[in-house]
Amino acid sequence: MAGLDPAIHVLLRMQGVRRGCRHKAGHDRVLEPMSAILTLEKISKRFGAIVVADDIDLTLLRGEALGIIGPNGAGKTTLFGIVTGTVPPDGGRVVFKGHDITRMKPEHRCRMGLARSFQIPQPFDGMTVFENLVVAAAFGGGRSERDVYAGCAGLLERCGLADKANRRAGSLTLLDRKRLELARALATGPRVLLLDEVAGGLVEHETAALVDLINDVRATGVTIVWIEHVVHALIAVVDRLVVLHGGALIAEGEPAEVLRRPQVNEIYMGIEERRMGADA
Amino acid sequence: MSDFRVQHASWSSRIGTTIVVLAFVAFAAAPWWADRANLRLLSEIFAYVALASLWNLLAGYAGLVSVGQQAYVGLGAYVLFGLAMLAGVHPLAAIPLAGIAAAIVALPVAALIFRLRGHYFAIGTWVVAEVFRLLAAQTTALDGGSGTSLPAAVVVSIASSRQMREFTIYWIALAQVAVVLFAIVWLLRSRYGLALTAIRDNELGARSNGVDVARIKYCVYVAVAFGTAMVGALIFLQKIRISPDTAFSVNDWTAFVIFITVIGGIGRIEGPIIGTVIFFLLRQTLADLGAIYLLILGVVAIAVMLKAPKGLWGLIADRYGWQVFPLERRLVINKR
């Protein structure tokens, strides 16, 4: 702990205490520019012969919204797994808020402020929608159960689940399960929110409501990384876009500009057109 | 934002809790209305409700499917016999000590078997129980493999008259099951109950929401060992006689317990209670049939697993939303 830049030290401690996270001794504290909140350094991962992460370097700035697109099997979801700790990388480092978290357990990363919504929702089926949120808020947020009730009730309303508060999560439709997935990630009080295809299957006005919600979240200072095939929703939120293909970042930059690149069009836009055709 | 409150009780839990309290009072008075055989049967039922409730906490909530809980039944019983016969400890005082000893033993055992996952974990728990059985068989001070009986002096120290001894053991059995059930309700109502229920439903989801799954599982394993050993100690104090094969019986202390929990409803606090009632109804009516009785148990288990995979209480709870104990957290919004 000693010997650090005092400002960073104080900041990290404040966040740690407020969020109730316990920084493990022995984790390397790495100094980095104040603006970076999450850094991937030379992340590699393969499943057998398939390379899903090929020396990926990516830096996420505090408060930004980053979009990730790429064809199926490009390694997008695996990248989220590596960041949140459910998939161990073969090589490289993950640095979050100045800590090397490469070997940290998912639950500790969550308590540090790293929340994720799964592409396939992972609700607690036997618990009510409200109880699902209470779990996320009490444990992910490191707070006592009673303290989170009000926040969870409010979050239900924001996510359009207020009238289903006491329904068992297992009885929800897919759309509501997706809403719950997002609500649970928000309930943990994240600093960085990782969204995995939350807009898939939504109709137009639902997508618009989702975009509003994510923009609201972002306005509170939460950094966002969003994997999405519904590109028009994505570019309504993000200010930077990366394209993942075969485990490698093949393009990065301002969204509209990235989407205009011929290489990106070639490997990606076919999928988008097909999706839009299927939605219509 | 409108006003809200969170309520735990529902009309079904008010009825359920009332029935449970009335039943407790009636059972506490059983020495005045039941004969000796029935008192023994009731204490056995209480022991099974306690064992099954503890196993349900372990397997149904924490996802730790152990088939080796006989390790702690036997350990508790042997600690009681050892303390009473070799160290001169009063047998009733030895019951909590047996629980503490089992919890201490469970600490390194858990560290070892938690390295195993899924099926390997189940097999590992059984291996541990077999190791305990073999160790008990090597304990010459307690007559090794042939087993031993409590000396008359120890038995008399419980209470001077035979009737009072039986009443005392009966009341302790009732107190044990009441404490086990109360402790589980209290646990599930707490913050850790939320975590346990979340783990039951989705371990990946729980971890991703900040629940320290490994630590909670460890604590549950040790706590269940503590309770299981105290129940085991009392079972064998009542039997007066112990041997490695009876104390570490996989059939009596795990197979029947799993049967009870699965047909009653795993992962629900009411399940083991319903399951025990069904198990004893079957046993009391069919036990004279010999081996066919076990076949019928098997058929019942298979039928329930096929027709009601969540057990009988699971079927009822899903259909009617009933709960016997006030566990749910129901959000009630008062619109202004």
XYZ file of C-alpha atoms in Angstrom:
616
model
C 0.000 0.000 0.000
C 2.785 2.417 0.884
C 4.759 4.217 -1.760
C 1.811 4.873 -4.017
C 0.789 8.121 -5.497
C -1.258 9.416 -2.524
C -4.102 10.702 -4.695
C -4.631 7.312 -6.327
C -4.271 5.631 -2.980
C -6.980 7.765 -1.422
C -9.258 7.375 -4.409
C -8.985 3.611 -4.483
C -9.505 3.417 -0.755
C -12.567 5.591 -0.926
C -14.058 3.446 -3.624
C -13.075 0.307 -1.786
C -14.672 1.399 1.460
C -17.799 2.784 -0.128
C -18.340 -0.302 -2.249
C -17.408 -2.624 0.571
C -14.775 -4.441 -1.442
C -11.720 -5.910 0.134
C -8.593 -5.526 -1.878
C -6.542 -8.618 -1.498
C -3.022 -8.155 -0.341
C -0.488 -9.273 -2.894
C -2.291 -8.003 -5.953
C 0.036 -5.884 -7.957
C -0.976 -2.283 -7.884
C -0.053 -0.890 -11.248
C 0.236 2.799 -11.897
C -1.500 3.924 -15.026
C -2.995 7.092 -16.427
C -5.915 8.268 -14.276
C -8.213 8.120 -17.239
C -7.928 4.373 -17.792
C -10.310 2.261 -15.706
C -9.853 -1.113 -17.366
C -6.907 -2.333 -19.376
C -6.402 -5.610 -21.202
C -2.756 -6.364 -21.899
C -1.818 -9.005 -24.465
C -4.807 -11.204 -23.597
C -4.715 -14.562 -25.343
C -7.081 -17.502 -25.160
C -7.667 -20.522 -27.304
C -10.167 -23.371 -27.077
C -8.293 -26.266 -28.671
C -7.312 -25.102 -32.129
C -9.682 -22.124 -32.144
C -8.128 -18.819 -31.191
C -10.712 -16.645 -29.442
C -8.330 -13.981 -28.131
C -5.131 -13.255 -30.010
C -2.905 -10.879 -28.010
C -5.665 -8.376 -27.418
C -4.671 -4.968 -26.074
C -7.549 -2.730 -25.115
C -7.828 0.254 -22.816
C -11.128 1.508 -21.504
C -11.308 5.109 -20.368
C -13.259 6.225 -17.318
C -16.776 7.264 -18.325
C -16.594 6.236 -21.950
C -18.973 3.911 -23.781
C -17.308 1.340 -25.968
C -19.132 -0.835 -28.478
C -17.879 -4.241 -29.584
C -19.116 -5.819 -32.782
C -17.991 -8.842 -34.704
C -19.380 -12.006 -36.256
C -20.498 -14.953 -34.141
C -17.520 -16.838 -32.773
C -15.252 -13.806 -32.935
C -14.517 -14.063 -29.205
C -16.688 -11.213 -27.921
C -18.403 -13.096 -25.106
C -15.153 -14.878 -24.198
C -13.561 -11.470 -23.772
C -16.265 -10.576 -21.238
C -15.603 -13.896 -19.514
C -11.914 -13.025 -19.230
C -12.674 -9.545 -17.900
C -15.186 -10.788 -15.310
C -13.222 -13.864 -14.296
C -15.393 -16.728 -15.502
C -12.895 -17.643 -18.243
C -9.194 -17.817 -17.333
C -6.988 -16.363 -20.074
C -4.018 -18.345 -21.375
C -1.821 -15.263 -21.215
C -1.891 -11.540 -20.581
C -3.184 -9.321 -17.809
C -6.428 -7.636 -16.845
C -5.974 -4.413 -14.883
C -9.013 -2.800 -13.250
C -8.828 0.447 -11.274
C -5.083 -0.017 -11.001
C -5.201 -3.600 -9.740
C -4.035 -6.658 -11.588
C -7.230 -8.733 -11.363
C -6.203 -11.477 -13.815
C -6.447 -14.152 -11.121
C -9.174 -12.597 -9.002
C -12.451 -14.472 -8.496
C -15.555 -13.194 -10.333
C -17.368 -12.315 -7.096
C -14.508 -10.073 -5.969
C -14.347 -8.372 -9.350
C -18.076 -7.743 -9.107
C -17.644 -6.149 -5.689
C -14.890 -3.951 -7.099
C -17.466 -2.575 -9.511
C -17.293 -4.785 -12.570
C -20.779 -5.964 -13.544
C -21.917 -8.042 -16.456
C -25.154 -9.057 -18.095
C -25.081 -12.454 -19.759
C -26.189 -13.023 -23.328
C -28.127 -16.040 -22.041
C -29.776 -14.621 -18.906
C -28.668 -16.237 -15.637
C -31.493 -15.381 -13.236
C -32.252 -17.068 -9.920
C -35.311 -18.905 -11.209
C -36.817 -19.894 -7.873
C -36.563 -16.390 -6.418
C -38.805 -13.463 -7.186
C -37.712 -10.673 -9.510
C -37.331 -8.372 -6.508
C -35.277 -10.952 -4.590
C -33.012 -11.352 -7.632
C -32.202 -7.658 -7.444
C -31.743 -7.723 -3.673
C -29.087 -10.452 -4.052
C -27.213 -8.426 -6.646
C -27.456 -5.172 -4.700
C -26.634 -6.629 -1.277
C -23.689 -8.770 -2.377
C -22.429 -6.997 -5.476
C -22.853 -3.650 -3.744
C -21.527 -4.926 -0.422
C -24.419 -3.453 1.541
C -26.874 -4.696 4.124
C -30.126 -6.176 2.895
C -32.447 -3.489 4.270
C -30.357 -0.695 2.790
C -30.888 -1.950 -0.744
C -34.679 -2.410 -0.734
C -35.461 1.142 -1.859
C -32.862 1.123 -4.610
C -34.102 -2.234 -5.899
C -37.713 -1.072 -5.932
C -36.675 1.986 -7.924
C -34.591 -0.082 -10.311
C -37.550 -2.368 -11.006
C -39.513 0.639 -12.159
C -36.695 1.949 -14.320
C -36.290 -1.423 -16.006
C -40.006 -1.944 -16.602
C -40.375 -4.803 -14.149
C -42.339 -3.106 -11.350
C -45.554 -5.033 -11.977
C -43.642 -8.325 -11.941
C -41.720 -7.689 -8.719
C -43.154 -10.723 -6.931
C -43.194 -13.110 -9.889
C -40.717 -15.983 -9.853
C -37.903 -15.190 -12.264
C -38.337 -18.635 -13.817
C -41.829 -17.682 -15.010
C -40.713 -14.596 -16.962
C -40.732 -14.264 -20.747
C -37.386 -14.025 -22.511
C -37.773 -10.263 -22.876
C -38.371 -9.826 -19.155
C -35.498 -12.167 -18.365
C -33.265 -9.863 -20.401
C -34.599 -6.849 -18.525
C -33.917 -8.619 -15.252
C -30.414 -9.488 -16.396
C -29.686 -5.819 -17.018
C -31.395 -4.741 -13.789
C -29.297 -7.193 -11.760
C -26.084 -5.915 -13.310
C -27.142 -2.349 -12.462
C -28.153 -3.343 -8.933
C -24.556 -4.252 -8.096
C -23.688 -0.558 -8.480
C -21.052 -1.004 -11.173
C -18.269 1.360 -12.216
C -17.888 -0.619 -15.429
C -20.933 -2.276 -16.962
C -20.470 -5.031 -19.534
C -23.571 -5.648 -21.639
C -23.789 -8.749 -23.812
C -26.465 -8.492 -26.522
C -29.163 -6.945 -24.400
C -31.055 -5.555 -27.404
C -31.462 -8.819 -29.295
C -35.119 -9.686 -29.883
C -36.511 -6.321 -28.785
C -38.999 -4.441 -30.946
C -38.321 -0.849 -31.963
C -39.864 1.047 -29.053
C -38.342 -1.382 -26.552
C -34.939 -0.839 -28.125
C -35.434 2.919 -27.842
C -36.324 2.556 -24.153
C -33.253 0.401 -23.623
C -31.018 2.979 -25.309
C -32.481 5.682 -23.045
C -31.867 3.543 -19.976
C -28.250 2.828 -20.922
C -27.637 6.492 -21.691
C -29.087 7.370 -18.257
C -26.767 4.885 -16.603
C -23.863 6.324 -18.499
C -24.798 9.828 -17.413
C -24.220 8.747 -13.804
C -20.564 8.156 -14.625
C -20.660 4.421 -15.301
C -18.265 3.205 -17.970
C -19.974 0.968 -20.532
C -18.818 -1.819 -22.797
C -21.567 -3.147 -25.019
C -21.481 -6.159 -27.327
C -24.379 -5.873 -29.744
C -25.512 -7.059 -33.138
C -28.235 -4.407 -33.292
C -25.811 -1.775 -34.551
C -28.225 1.144 -34.788
C -28.978 0.805 -31.065
C -25.301 0.477 -30.284
C -24.193 3.590 -32.111
C -26.908 5.587 -30.353
C -24.900 5.048 -27.153
C -21.236 4.352 -27.770
C -18.547 6.845 -28.636
C -15.961 4.307 -29.684
C -16.355 1.065 -31.602
C -14.029 -1.922 -31.893
C -14.466 -4.818 -34.297
C -13.430 -8.276 -33.168
C -12.770 -10.978 -35.707
C -11.088 -14.309 -35.127
C -9.959 -13.228 -31.680
C -8.239 -10.078 -32.921
C -9.181 -6.410 -32.901
C -9.288 -5.554 -36.588
C -10.688 -2.044 -36.335
C -11.120 0.611 -33.707
C -12.299 4.195 -33.721
C -15.232 6.555 -34.020
C -18.332 4.382 -34.702
C -19.538 5.890 -37.968
C -16.018 5.956 -39.342
C -15.328 2.331 -38.332
C -18.550 1.156 -39.930
C -17.554 2.829 -43.200
C -14.305 0.888 -43.487
C -14.453 -1.615 -46.342
C -12.823 -4.377 -44.279
C -15.483 -4.036 -41.557
C -18.267 -3.991 -44.096
C -16.959 -7.125 -45.675
C -16.864 -9.256 -42.536
C -19.597 -7.641 -40.560
C -22.331 -5.881 -42.416
C -23.637 -9.058 -44.028
C -24.719 -10.212 -40.620
C -26.336 -6.928 -39.788
C -28.382 -6.942 -43.008
C -29.506 -10.478 -42.373
C -30.555 -9.552 -38.839
C -32.530 -6.575 -40.010
C -34.207 -8.769 -42.594
C -35.152 -11.255 -39.873
C -36.538 -8.503 -37.651
C -38.751 -7.116 -40.392
C -41.706 6.700 -6.258
C -44.497 5.346 -4.157
C -44.219 3.901 -0.665
C -43.247 0.316 -0.337
C -42.590 -2.317 2.263
C -41.142 -5.808 2.171
C -43.123 -8.510 3.872
C -41.975 -12.006 4.687
C -45.176 -13.601 5.920
C -48.127 -14.587 3.776
C -51.453 -16.139 4.766
C -50.032 -19.583 4.014
C -46.987 -19.016 6.203
C -49.224 -17.756 9.040
C -51.243 -20.973 8.858
C -48.086 -23.044 8.411
C -46.243 -21.479 11.320
C -49.307 -21.858 13.541
C -49.530 -25.558 12.680
C -45.816 -26.013 13.354
C -46.054 -24.276 16.750
C -49.174 -26.296 17.731
C -47.445 -29.507 16.639
C -44.421 -28.584 18.742
C -46.611 -28.064 21.812
C -48.447 -31.349 21.204
C -45.166 -33.219 20.746
C -43.680 -31.627 23.843
C -46.608 -33.107 25.757
C -46.220 -36.522 24.094
C -44.897 -38.265 27.263
C -48.418 -37.761 28.648
C -50.282 -39.145 25.653
C -47.937 -41.570 23.868
C -46.617 -44.944 24.955
C -42.952 -45.934 25.043
C -42.851 -47.422 21.541
C -44.454 -44.319 20.071
C -42.061 -42.025 21.903
C -39.146 -43.931 20.407
C -40.739 -43.747 16.969
C -41.308 -40.011 17.359
C -37.696 -39.388 18.392
C -36.581 -41.336 15.358
C -38.846 -39.208 13.154
C -37.427 -36.037 14.722
C -33.894 -37.276 14.082
C -34.707 -37.911 10.427
C -36.368 -34.527 9.964
C -33.235 -32.935 11.441
C -30.815 -35.027 9.355
C -32.800 -34.475 6.166
C -33.152 -30.735 6.813
C -29.403 -30.477 7.285
C -28.715 -32.524 4.157
C -31.182 -30.352 2.279
C -29.278 -27.247 3.347
C -26.077 -28.852 2.111
C -27.273 -30.403 -1.149
C -30.473 -28.526 -1.925
C -29.211 -25.014 -1.243
C -25.413 -25.052 -1.302
C -25.294 -27.605 -4.141
C -22.962 -29.874 -2.154
C -24.373 -33.307 -2.940
C -22.728 -35.334 -0.203
C -23.391 -39.062 0.078
C -21.112 -39.235 3.091
C -23.026 -37.508 5.875
C -22.902 -40.791 7.812
C -19.319 -39.691 8.488
C -20.626 -37.037 10.888
C -23.486 -39.114 12.322
C -20.940 -41.791 13.225
C -18.287 -39.321 14.327
C -20.709 -37.580 16.662
C -21.862 -40.892 18.098
C -18.320 -42.142 18.619
C -17.206 -38.882 20.224
C -20.130 -39.174 22.644
C -19.290 -42.783 23.506
C -15.596 -41.967 23.841
C -16.169 -38.932 26.070
C -18.729 -40.713 28.229
C -16.855 -44.006 28.612
C -13.222 -42.936 28.576
C -13.240 -39.365 29.855
C -16.170 -39.573 32.233
C -18.037 -36.674 30.628
C -21.776 -36.553 31.339
C -23.464 -38.014 28.220
C -25.793 -35.040 27.753
C -22.859 -32.621 27.983
C -21.081 -34.781 25.423
C -23.747 -34.027 22.766
C -22.671 -30.430 22.063
C -19.026 -31.474 22.419
C -19.628 -34.091 19.681
C -20.944 -31.304 17.456
C -17.911 -29.126 18.126
C -15.543 -32.027 17.469
C -17.263 -32.745 14.146
C -17.070 -29.091 13.124
C -13.338 -29.071 13.886
C -12.838 -32.268 11.861
C -14.963 -30.839 9.034
C -12.605 -27.867 8.574
C -9.688 -29.829 7.032
C -12.018 -32.422 5.463
C -13.851 -29.659 3.597
C -10.570 -28.116 2.474
C -9.647 -31.504 1.030
C -12.882 -32.591 -0.656
C -13.757 -29.131 -1.948
C -11.001 -29.664 -4.470
C -13.348 -32.190 -6.084
C -16.234 -31.153 -8.313
C -19.628 -32.666 -9.108
C -19.699 -36.450 -9.045
C -16.174 -36.612 -7.737
C -17.207 -34.556 -4.748
C -20.025 -37.021 -3.970
C -17.664 -39.982 -4.229
C -15.080 -38.135 -2.134
C -17.559 -37.623 0.700
C -18.343 -41.334 0.699
C -14.653 -42.204 0.794
C -14.188 -39.907 3.795
C -17.069 -41.669 5.578
C -15.501 -45.064 4.853
C -12.168 -43.859 6.222
C -13.939 -42.740 9.407
C -15.650 -46.157 9.665
C -12.329 -47.963 9.302
C -10.724 -45.694 11.903
C -13.587 -46.444 14.295
C -13.070 -50.151 13.680
C -9.423 -49.709 14.680
C -10.263 -47.947 17.939
C -9.591 -50.727 20.422
C -10.548 -48.544 23.387
C -14.146 -48.723 22.065
C -13.892 -52.417 21.141
C -13.009 -51.802 17.495
C -15.059 -53.471 14.803
C -17.389 -55.386 17.116
C -18.648 -52.211 18.766
C -19.523 -51.475 22.364
C -22.350 -50.547 24.724
C -22.641 -47.708 27.194
C -22.011 -48.998 30.748
C -24.952 -48.948 33.123
C -23.352 -46.197 35.232
C -23.302 -43.841 32.227
C -26.887 -44.680 31.303
C -28.110 -44.114 34.829
C -26.362 -40.736 34.932
C -28.867 -39.406 32.341
C -31.709 -39.891 34.811
C -32.245 -42.374 37.572
C -35.487 -43.942 36.412
C -35.891 -45.607 33.055
C -39.013 -43.629 32.280
C -37.340 -40.298 33.008
C -34.391 -41.311 30.799
C -36.739 -41.979 27.936
C -38.576 -38.711 28.444
C -35.298 -36.788 28.647
C -33.965 -38.255 25.415
C -37.303 -37.703 23.713
C -37.393 -34.044 24.726
C -33.813 -33.510 23.587
C -34.679 -35.067 20.209
C -37.640 -32.694 19.920
C -35.478 -29.744 20.951
C -32.831 -30.724 18.417
C -35.232 -30.793 15.488
C -36.836 -27.538 16.638
C -33.449 -25.835 16.893
C -32.329 -27.204 13.517
C -35.496 -25.985 11.779
C -35.427 -22.639 13.571
C -31.759 -22.153 12.702
C -32.408 -22.934 9.036
C -35.383 -20.535 8.891
C -33.276 -17.871 10.582
C -30.403 -18.507 8.168
C -32.638 -18.343 5.111
C -34.226 -15.131 6.361
C -30.788 -13.567 6.737
C -28.513 -12.088 4.117
C -26.813 -15.489 3.794
C -30.139 -17.108 3.039
C -30.427 -14.850 0.022
C -26.977 -15.946 -1.084
C -27.745 -19.621 -0.468
C -30.987 -19.468 -2.411
C -29.181 -17.696 -5.235
C -26.500 -20.403 -5.237
C -29.246 -23.043 -5.325
C -30.758 -21.459 -8.417
C -27.695 -20.369 -10.376
C -24.135 -20.562 -9.167
C -22.681 -18.644 -12.112
C -25.256 -15.895 -11.651
C -24.541 -15.750 -7.921
C -20.801 -15.395 -8.422
C -21.300 -12.748 -11.068
C -23.452 -10.788 -8.631
C -20.754 -10.722 -5.980
C -21.734 -13.741 -3.864
C -18.662 -15.437 -2.408
C -19.877 -18.915 -3.292
C -16.819 -20.858 -2.102
C -16.813 -19.270 1.352
C -20.527 -19.782 1.884
C -20.290 -23.431 0.836
C -17.434 -23.956 3.253
C -19.377 -22.426 6.144
C -22.487 -24.462 5.309
C -20.486 -27.693 5.160
C -18.961 -27.096 8.597
C -22.255 -25.968 10.149
C -24.073 -29.018 8.757
C -21.349 -31.313 10.143
C -21.849 -29.656 13.553
C -25.601 -30.280 13.518
C -25.415 -33.755 11.980
C -22.958 -34.943 14.627
C -25.185 -33.756 17.480
C -28.163 -35.561 15.974
C -26.012 -38.681 15.505
C -24.765 -38.503 19.079
C -28.316 -38.467 20.425
C -29.469 -41.288 18.121
C -26.796 -43.587 19.530
C -27.254 -42.382 23.092
C -30.806 -43.648 22.729
C -29.658 -46.930 21.159
C -27.032 -47.330 23.959
C -25.074 -49.610 21.632
C -22.685 -48.568 18.860
C -20.645 -50.321 16.183
C -18.773 -48.936 13.175
C -21.209 -50.535 10.736
C -24.322 -49.059 12.336
C -22.802 -45.663 13.144
C -21.343 -45.164 9.655
C -24.208 -46.839 7.758
C -24.599 -45.249 4.326
C -28.040 -46.822 4.110
C -29.507 -45.489 7.346
C -27.920 -42.041 7.487
C -27.572 -41.070 3.837
C -29.677 -43.202 1.473
C -32.884 -42.799 3.510
C -32.096 -39.145 4.121
C -31.695 -38.516 0.389
C -34.915 -40.433 -0.309
C -36.772 -38.280 2.215
C -35.394 -35.017 0.859
C -35.900 -35.860 -2.803
C -39.503 -37.061 -2.512
C -40.386 -34.243 -0.110
C -38.820 -31.506 -2.205
C -35.129 -30.675 -2.381
C -34.133 -27.044 -2.017
C -37.215 -26.213 0.043
C -37.316 -26.125 3.807
C -40.697 -27.906 3.902
C -39.456 -30.799 1.737
C -37.651 -32.858 4.395
C -40.632 -32.573 6.766
C -43.134 -33.863 4.184
C -40.608 -36.465 3.021
C -40.058 -37.818 6.534
C -43.792 -38.171 7.106
C -44.153 -40.137 3.847
C -41.108 -42.250 4.575
C -42.359 -43.271 8.002
C -45.900 -43.897 6.746
C -44.458 -46.269 4.149
C -42.132 -47.896 6.643
C -44.753 -48.434 9.336
C -47.252 -49.920 6.910
C -44.899 -51.934 4.698
C -41.981 -52.947 6.899
C -43.425 -56.431 7.430
C -43.030 -57.151 3.721
C -39.256 -57.468 4.016
C -37.280 -56.851 0.857
C -40.392 -55.841 -1.080
C -40.596 -52.788 1.204
C -37.290 -51.521 -0.175
C -38.497 -52.172 -3.737
C -41.604 -50.103 -3.043
C -39.446 -47.282 -1.655
C -37.458 -47.372 -4.881
C -40.605 -47.265 -7.009
C -41.959 -44.320 -5.011
C -38.664 -42.481 -5.426
C -38.601 -43.057 -9.186
C -42.270 -42.106 -9.581
C -41.786 -38.849 -7.674
C -38.620 -38.007 -9.610
C -40.426 -38.513 -12.912
C -43.750 -36.885 -12.040
C -42.587 -34.202 -9.608
C -38.867 -33.600 -10.019
C -38.992 -30.843 -7.412
C -40.594 -33.219 -4.918
C -44.091 -33.171 -3.509
C -43.708 -29.833 -1.768
C -42.117 -28.404 -4.907
C -45.256 -29.386 -6.812
C -47.512 -27.758 -4.230
C -45.402 -24.615 -3.877
C -45.178 -24.096 -7.640
C -48.902 -24.545 -8.086
C -50.263 -22.642 -5.101
C -47.313 -20.494 -4.010
C -47.596 -21.784 -0.436
C -44.852 -21.454 2.135
C -44.965 -22.906 5.633
C -42.325 -20.557 7.029
C -42.218 -16.793 6.414
C -39.251 -16.769 4.065
C -40.241 -14.817 0.981
C -39.434 -11.168 0.469
C -42.554 -9.752 -1.051
C -42.431 -6.195 -2.330
C -45.699 -4.398 -1.571
C -46.067 -1.014 -3.211
C -48.646 1.325 -1.707
C -49.730 3.573 -4.520
C -50.456 7.092 -3.312
